[in-house]
Short mmCIF file of C-alpha atoms (C1' of nucleotides) in Angstrom, two decimals:
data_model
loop_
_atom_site.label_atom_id
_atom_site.label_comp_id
_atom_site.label_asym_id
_atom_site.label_seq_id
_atom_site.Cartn_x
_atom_site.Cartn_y
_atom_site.Cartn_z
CA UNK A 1 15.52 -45.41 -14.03
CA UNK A 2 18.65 -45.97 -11.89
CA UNK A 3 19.28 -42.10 -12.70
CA UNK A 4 15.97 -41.01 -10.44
CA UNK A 5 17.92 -42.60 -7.51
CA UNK A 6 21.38 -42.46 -8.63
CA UNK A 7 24.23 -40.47 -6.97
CA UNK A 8 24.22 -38.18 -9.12
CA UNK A 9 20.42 -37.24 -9.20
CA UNK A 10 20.38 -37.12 -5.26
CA UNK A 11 23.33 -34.38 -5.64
CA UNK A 12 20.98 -32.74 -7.95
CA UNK A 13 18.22 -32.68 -5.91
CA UNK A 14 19.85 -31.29 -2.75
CA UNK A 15 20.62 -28.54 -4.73
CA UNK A 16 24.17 -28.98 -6.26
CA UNK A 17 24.96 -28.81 -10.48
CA UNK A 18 24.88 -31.92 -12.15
CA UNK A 19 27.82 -31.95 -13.74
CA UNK A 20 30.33 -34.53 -15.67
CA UNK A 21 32.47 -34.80 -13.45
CA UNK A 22 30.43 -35.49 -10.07
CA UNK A 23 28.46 -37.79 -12.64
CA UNK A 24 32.05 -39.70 -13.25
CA UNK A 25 32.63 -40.08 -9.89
CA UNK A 26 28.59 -41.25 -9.00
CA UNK A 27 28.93 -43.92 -11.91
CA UNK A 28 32.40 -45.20 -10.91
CA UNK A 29 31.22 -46.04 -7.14
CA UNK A 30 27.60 -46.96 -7.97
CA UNK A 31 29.59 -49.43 -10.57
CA UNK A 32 32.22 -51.21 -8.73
CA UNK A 33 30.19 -50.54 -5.86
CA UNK A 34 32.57 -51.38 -2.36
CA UNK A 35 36.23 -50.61 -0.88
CA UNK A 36 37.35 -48.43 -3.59
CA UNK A 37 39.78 -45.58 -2.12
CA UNK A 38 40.20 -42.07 -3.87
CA UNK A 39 42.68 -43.00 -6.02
CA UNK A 40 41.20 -46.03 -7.63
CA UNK A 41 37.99 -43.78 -8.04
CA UNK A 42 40.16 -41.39 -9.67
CA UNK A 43 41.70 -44.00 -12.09
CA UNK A 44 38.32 -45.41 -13.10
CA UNK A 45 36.63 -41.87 -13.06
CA UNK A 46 39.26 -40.82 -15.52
CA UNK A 47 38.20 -43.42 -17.81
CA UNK A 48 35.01 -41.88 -18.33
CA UNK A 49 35.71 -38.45 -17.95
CA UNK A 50 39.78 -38.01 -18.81
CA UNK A 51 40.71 -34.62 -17.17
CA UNK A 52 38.41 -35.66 -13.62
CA UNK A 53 41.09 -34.32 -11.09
CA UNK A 54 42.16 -35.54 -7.74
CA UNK A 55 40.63 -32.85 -5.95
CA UNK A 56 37.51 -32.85 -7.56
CA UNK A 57 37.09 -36.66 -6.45
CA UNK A 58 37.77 -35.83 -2.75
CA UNK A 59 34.82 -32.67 -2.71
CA UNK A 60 32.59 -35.38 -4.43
CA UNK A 61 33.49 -37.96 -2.05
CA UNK A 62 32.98 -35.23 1.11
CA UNK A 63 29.55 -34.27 -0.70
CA UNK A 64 28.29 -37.68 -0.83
CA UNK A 65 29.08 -38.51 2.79
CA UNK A 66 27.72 -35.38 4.02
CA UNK A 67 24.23 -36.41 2.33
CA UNK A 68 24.76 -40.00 4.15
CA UNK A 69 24.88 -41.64 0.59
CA UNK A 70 28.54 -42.99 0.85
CA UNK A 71 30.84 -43.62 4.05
CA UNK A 72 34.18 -44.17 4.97
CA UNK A 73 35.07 -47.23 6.51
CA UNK A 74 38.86 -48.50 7.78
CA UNK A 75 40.21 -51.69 5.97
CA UNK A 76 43.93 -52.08 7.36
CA UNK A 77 44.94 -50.05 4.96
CA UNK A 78 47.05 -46.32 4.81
CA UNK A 79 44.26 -44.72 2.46
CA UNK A 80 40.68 -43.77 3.29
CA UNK A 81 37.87 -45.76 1.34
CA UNK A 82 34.42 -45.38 0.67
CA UNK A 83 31.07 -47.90 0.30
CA UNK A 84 27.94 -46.82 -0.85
CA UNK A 85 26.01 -46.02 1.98
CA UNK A 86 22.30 -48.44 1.87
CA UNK A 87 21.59 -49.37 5.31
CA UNK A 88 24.70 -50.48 7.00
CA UNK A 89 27.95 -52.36 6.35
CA UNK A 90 29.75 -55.27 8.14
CA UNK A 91 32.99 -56.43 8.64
CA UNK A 92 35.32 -59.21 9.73
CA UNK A 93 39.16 -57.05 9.57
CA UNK A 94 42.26 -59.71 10.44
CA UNK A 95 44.53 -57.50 12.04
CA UNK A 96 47.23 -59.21 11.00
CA UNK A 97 46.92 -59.69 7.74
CA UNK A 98 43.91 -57.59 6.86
CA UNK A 99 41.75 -59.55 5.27
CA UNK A 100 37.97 -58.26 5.28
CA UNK A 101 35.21 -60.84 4.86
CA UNK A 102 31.67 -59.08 4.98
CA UNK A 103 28.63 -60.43 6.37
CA UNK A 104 24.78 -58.95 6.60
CA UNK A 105 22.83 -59.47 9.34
CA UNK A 106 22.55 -56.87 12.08
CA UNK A 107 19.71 -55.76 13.78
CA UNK A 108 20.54 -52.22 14.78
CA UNK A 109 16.92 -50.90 14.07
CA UNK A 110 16.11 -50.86 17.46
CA UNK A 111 19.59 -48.91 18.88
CA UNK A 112 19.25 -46.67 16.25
CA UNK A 113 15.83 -45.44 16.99
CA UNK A 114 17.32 -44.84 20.94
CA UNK A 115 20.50 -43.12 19.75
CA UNK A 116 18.76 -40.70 17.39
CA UNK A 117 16.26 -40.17 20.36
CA UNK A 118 18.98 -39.23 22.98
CA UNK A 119 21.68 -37.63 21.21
CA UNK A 120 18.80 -36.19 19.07
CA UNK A 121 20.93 -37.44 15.84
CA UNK A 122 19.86 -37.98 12.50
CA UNK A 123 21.68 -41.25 11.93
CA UNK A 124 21.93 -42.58 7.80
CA UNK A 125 24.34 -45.67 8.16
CA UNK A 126 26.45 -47.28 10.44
CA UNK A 127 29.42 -49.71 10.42
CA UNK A 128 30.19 -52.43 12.06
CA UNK A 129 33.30 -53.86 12.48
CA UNK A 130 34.89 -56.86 14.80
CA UNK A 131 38.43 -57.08 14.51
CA UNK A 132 40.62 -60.26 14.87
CA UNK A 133 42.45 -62.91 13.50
CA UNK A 134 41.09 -64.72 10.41
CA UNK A 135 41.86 -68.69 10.06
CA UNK A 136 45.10 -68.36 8.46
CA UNK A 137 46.67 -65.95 11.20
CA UNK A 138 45.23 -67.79 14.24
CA UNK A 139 47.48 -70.34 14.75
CA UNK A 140 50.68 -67.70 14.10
CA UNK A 141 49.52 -66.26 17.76
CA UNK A 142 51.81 -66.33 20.41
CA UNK A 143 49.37 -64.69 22.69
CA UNK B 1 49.30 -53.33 39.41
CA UNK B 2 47.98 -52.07 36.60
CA UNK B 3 51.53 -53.85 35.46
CA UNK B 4 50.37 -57.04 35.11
CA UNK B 5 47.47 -56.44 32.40
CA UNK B 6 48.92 -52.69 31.52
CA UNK B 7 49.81 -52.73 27.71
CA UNK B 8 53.70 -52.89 28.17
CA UNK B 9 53.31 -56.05 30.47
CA UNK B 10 51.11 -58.05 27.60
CA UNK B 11 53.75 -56.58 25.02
CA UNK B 12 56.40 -58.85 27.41
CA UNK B 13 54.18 -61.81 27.62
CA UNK B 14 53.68 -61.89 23.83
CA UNK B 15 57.68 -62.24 23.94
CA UNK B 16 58.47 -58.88 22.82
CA UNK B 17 61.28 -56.85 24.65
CA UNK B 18 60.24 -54.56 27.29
CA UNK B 19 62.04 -51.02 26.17
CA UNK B 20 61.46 -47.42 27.26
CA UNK B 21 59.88 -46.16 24.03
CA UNK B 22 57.42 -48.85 24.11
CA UNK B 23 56.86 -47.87 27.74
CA UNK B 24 56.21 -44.63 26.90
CA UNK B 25 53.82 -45.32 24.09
CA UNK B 26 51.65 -47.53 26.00
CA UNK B 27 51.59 -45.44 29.25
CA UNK B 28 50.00 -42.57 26.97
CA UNK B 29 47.74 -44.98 25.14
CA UNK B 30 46.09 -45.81 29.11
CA UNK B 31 46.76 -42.58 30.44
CA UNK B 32 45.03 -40.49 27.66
CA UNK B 33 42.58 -43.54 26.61
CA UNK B 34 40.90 -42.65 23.43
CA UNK B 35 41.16 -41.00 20.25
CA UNK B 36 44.41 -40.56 20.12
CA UNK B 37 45.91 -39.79 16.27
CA UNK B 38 49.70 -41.54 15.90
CA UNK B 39 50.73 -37.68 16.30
CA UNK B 40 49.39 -36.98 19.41
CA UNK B 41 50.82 -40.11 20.80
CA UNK B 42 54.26 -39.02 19.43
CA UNK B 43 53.83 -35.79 21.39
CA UNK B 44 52.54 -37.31 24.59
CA UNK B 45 54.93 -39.87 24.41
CA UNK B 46 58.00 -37.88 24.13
CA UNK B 47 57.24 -36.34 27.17
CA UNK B 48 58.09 -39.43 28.77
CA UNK B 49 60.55 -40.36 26.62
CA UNK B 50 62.07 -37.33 24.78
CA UNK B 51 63.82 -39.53 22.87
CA UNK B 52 60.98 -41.48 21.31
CA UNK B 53 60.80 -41.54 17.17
CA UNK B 54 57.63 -41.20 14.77
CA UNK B 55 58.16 -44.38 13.88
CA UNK B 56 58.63 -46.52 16.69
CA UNK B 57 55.04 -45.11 17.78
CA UNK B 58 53.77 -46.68 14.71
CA UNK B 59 56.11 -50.01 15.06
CA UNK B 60 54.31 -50.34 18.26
CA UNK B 61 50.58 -48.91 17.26
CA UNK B 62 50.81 -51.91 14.97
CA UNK B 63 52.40 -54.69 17.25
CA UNK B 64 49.78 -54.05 19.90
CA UNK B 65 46.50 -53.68 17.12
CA UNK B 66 47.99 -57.11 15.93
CA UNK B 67 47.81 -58.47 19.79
CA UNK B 68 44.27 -57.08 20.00
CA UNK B 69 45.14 -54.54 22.66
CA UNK B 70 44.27 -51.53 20.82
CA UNK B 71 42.31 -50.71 17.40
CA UNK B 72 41.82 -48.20 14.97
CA UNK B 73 38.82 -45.85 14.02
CA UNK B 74 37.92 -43.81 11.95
CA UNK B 75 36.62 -40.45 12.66
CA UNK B 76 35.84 -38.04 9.95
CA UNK B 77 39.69 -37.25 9.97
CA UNK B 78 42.85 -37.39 7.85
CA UNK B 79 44.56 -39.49 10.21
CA UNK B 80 44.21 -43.11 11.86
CA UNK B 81 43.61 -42.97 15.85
CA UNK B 82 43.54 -45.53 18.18
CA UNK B 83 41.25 -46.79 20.92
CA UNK B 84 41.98 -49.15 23.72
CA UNK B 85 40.21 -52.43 22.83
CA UNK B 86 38.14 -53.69 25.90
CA UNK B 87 35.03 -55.08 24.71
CA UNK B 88 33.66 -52.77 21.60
CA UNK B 89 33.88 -49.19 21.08
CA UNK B 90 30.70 -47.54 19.87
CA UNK B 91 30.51 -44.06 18.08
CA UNK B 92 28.12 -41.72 16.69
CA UNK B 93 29.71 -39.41 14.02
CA UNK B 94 28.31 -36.29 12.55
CA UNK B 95 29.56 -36.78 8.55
CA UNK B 96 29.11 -32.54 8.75
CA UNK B 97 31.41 -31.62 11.19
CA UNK B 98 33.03 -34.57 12.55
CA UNK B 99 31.46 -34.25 16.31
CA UNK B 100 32.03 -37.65 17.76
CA UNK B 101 30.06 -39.25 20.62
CA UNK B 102 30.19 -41.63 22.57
CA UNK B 103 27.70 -44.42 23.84
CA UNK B 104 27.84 -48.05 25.79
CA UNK B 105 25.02 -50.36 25.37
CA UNK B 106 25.38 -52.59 22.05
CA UNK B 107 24.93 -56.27 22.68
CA UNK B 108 26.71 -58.04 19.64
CA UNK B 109 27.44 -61.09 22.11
CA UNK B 110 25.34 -63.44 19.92
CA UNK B 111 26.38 -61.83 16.56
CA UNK B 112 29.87 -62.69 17.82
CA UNK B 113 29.51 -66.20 18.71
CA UNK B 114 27.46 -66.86 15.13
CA UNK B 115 30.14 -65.07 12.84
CA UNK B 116 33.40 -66.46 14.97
CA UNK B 117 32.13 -70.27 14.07
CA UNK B 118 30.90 -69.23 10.51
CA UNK B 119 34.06 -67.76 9.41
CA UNK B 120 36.45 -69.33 11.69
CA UNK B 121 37.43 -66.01 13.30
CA UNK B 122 38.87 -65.72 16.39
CA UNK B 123 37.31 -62.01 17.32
CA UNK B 124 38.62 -59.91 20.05
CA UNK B 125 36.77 -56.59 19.97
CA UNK B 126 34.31 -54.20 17.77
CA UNK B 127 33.61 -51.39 16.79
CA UNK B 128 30.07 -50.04 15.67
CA UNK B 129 29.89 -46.83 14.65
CA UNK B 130 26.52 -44.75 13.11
CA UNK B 131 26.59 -41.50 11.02
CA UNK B 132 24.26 -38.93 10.23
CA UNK B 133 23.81 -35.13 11.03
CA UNK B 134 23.83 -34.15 14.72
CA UNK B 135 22.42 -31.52 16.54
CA UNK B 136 23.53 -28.73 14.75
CA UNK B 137 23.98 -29.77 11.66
CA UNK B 138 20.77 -31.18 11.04
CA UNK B 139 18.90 -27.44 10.26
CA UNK B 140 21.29 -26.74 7.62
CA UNK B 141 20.71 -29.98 5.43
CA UNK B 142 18.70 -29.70 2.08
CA UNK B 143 18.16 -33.26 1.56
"C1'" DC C 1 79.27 -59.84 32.45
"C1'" DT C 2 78.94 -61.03 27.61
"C1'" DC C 3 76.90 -61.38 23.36
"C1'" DA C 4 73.47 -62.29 19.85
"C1'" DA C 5 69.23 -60.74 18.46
"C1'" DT C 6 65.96 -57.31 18.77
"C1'" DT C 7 64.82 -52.67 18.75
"C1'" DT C 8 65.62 -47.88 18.05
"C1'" DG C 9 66.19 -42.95 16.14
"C1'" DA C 10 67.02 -39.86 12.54
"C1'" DG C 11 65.85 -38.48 8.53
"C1'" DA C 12 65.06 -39.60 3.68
"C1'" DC C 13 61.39 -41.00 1.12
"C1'" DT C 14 56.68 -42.13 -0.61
"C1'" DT C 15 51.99 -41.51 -0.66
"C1'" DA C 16 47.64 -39.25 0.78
"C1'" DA C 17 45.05 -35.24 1.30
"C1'" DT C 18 44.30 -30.25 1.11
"C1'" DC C 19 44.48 -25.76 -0.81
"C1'" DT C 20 44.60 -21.89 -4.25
"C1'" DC C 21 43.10 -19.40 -8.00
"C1'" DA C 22 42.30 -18.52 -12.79
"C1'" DA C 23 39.47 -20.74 -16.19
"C1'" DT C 24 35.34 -23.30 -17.16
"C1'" DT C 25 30.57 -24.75 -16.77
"C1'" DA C 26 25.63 -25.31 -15.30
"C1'" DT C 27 21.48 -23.25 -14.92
"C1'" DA C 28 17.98 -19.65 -13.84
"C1'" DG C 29 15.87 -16.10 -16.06
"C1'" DA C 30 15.28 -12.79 -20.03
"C1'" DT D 1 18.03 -19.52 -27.39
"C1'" DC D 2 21.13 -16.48 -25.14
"C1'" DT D 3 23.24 -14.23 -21.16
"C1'" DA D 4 24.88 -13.38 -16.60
"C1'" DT D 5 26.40 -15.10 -12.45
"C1'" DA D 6 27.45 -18.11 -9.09
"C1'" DA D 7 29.11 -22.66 -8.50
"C1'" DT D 8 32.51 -25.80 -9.89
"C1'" DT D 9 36.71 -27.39 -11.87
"C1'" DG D 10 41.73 -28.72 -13.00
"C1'" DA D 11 46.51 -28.26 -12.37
"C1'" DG D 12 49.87 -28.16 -9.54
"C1'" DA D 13 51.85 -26.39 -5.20
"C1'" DT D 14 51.70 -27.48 -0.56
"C1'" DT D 15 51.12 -29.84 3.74
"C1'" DA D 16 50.58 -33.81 6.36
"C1'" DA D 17 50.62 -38.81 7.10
"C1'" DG D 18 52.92 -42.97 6.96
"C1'" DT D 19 56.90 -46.06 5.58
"C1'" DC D 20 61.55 -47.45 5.11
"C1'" DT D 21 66.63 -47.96 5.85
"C1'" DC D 22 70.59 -48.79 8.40
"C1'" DA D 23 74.08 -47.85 11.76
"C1'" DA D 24 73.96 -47.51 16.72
"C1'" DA D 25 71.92 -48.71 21.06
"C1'" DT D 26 69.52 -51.79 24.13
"C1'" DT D 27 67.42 -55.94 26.14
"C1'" DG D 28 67.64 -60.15 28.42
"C1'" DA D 29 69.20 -65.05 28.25
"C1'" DG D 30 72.96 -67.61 29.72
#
DNA sequence: CTCAATTTGAGACTTAATCTCAATTATAGA
DNA sequence: TCTATAATTGAGATTAAGTCTCAAATTGAG
C-alpha cells in the first residue's frame, strides 16, 4: 500500500535498483518524517540495516531531491537537513535562538504556475521561510 | 551616505564597536550583494582588510543575521551563503544542477501580518524559494 | 590620554561532506 | 533457476566547512 507510493518504489520506478539500503534510508525519512540531517538518518538507517554507510545516505539523499521527493531546507543549524517533499514547507526560524515553528497555509499555486511559465521550470516544492525573532528573543533586542 | 543605513553603521547603533574587519565584511556584503558563501567573503574581505580572519567573518555573518540585516540560503551547495535582507529574497533552484534564479513579485504581506500575531513573531524578512528541474535538466529526467 | 571591555587573528580542533575503488548486489535475460 | 553485467555499496581516506581558545590589539567612554 504505502510501498506503491513510497520512496523507495518511486526510486524504483525512475529506473534505479531497489535495494536495502536506499529502502533503509526511504523508511527512516518517510518514518520520522521532518528536520532529520544526514547523520541522524544514518543513525536510524543503521538500525534497520547495520552496515548502511555515510556515503550511501548522502547519494540517497541527492537521488531523492533530484526526483523532487525530499528537499533541503536551512534550520540555524551547521548541517544540511532534509523534509519530505509533498507540496511545500513553512517556516518561522528565530535567528537568535533558532527555534522553527511551522505553519501551512500558503497559496503559491498561482506564482508557481507563472514561474514555471517564464523561466520554463518544472517546479516540485518550494520553501518558505520568514526569519525573525520568536517571543522569547524579542524583548533581548537592542535594535 | 550610504553610512547611515550601510551595515557597519546599524552594527554601531545596535551598540557594537565599529572595527576595520567588520568594515570590511560588511562593505563586501553591499558591494558584492548576494550569494556570497562565508569563503568568498573571507577572500573579498581581505582585500580590504588583509588582515581579516575566517572567523571574525563568521562572528560577524552571525551578529548581523541576528540584527536581521542579512540571512542565509540555501542553494544546492555545501556551504551557507548570505543575502542582504531587504524585504524577501525569492529563488528558483534546479535540484539537478544547482542553477539558481532569481525573481521579485511574491506578496506574503498578509501571510506576514497573520503569522507575526499568531505566533508572536516579530518577522523581518523571507525567503521563498521553489525547486524543480530547469531548462536543461528537464529532458534528462525519467520520472 | 587612559583604561576597561570588547574584539581580533592565528591556528588548533571538530564536524560535515565528498571521493575512491575493490567487493557486493540487483535484475534482465537465457 | 542461473548467469552475466552494470549499478551500487562500504570503508576509510580526504577535503572542506565551521567552531573554539586565548593572548594581543583595538575601540570608545570618560
Amino acid at each position: 500500500m504505502s510501498d506503491l507510493n513510497g520512496l523507495a518504489a518511486r526510486l524504483k520506478v525512475a529506473g534505479y535498483k531497489l535495494t536495502a539500503p536506499r529502502q533503509a534510508v526511504a523508511q527512516v525519512l518517510e518514518q520520522e518524517g521532518l528536520h532529520l540531517s544526514p547523520n541522524e538518518i544514518l543513525a536510524r538507517g543503521r538500525q534497520i540495516y547495520p552496515k548502511l554507510s555515510r556515503a550511501t545516505v548522502y547519494r540517497t539523499l541527492d537521488l531523492l531531491t533530484e526526483l523532487g521527493l525530499i528537499r533541503p531546507i536551512y534550520l540555524h543549524d551547521a548541517s544540511q537537513r532534509y523534509v519530505t517533499a509533498q507540496g511545500g514547507h513553512h517556516h518561522l526560524v528565530c535567528t537568535d535562538c533558532g527555534a522553527a515553528f511551522e505553519f501551512e497555509q500558503c497559496d503559491a499555486d498561482q506564482l508557481v504556475a507563472t514561474l514555471s511559465e517564464r523561466f520554463c521550470f518544472e517546479v516540485h516544492s518550494h520553501l518558505l521561510e520568514f526569519y525573525g525573532h520568536c517571543e522569547i528573543c524579542k524583548p533581548n533586542q537592542l535594535s
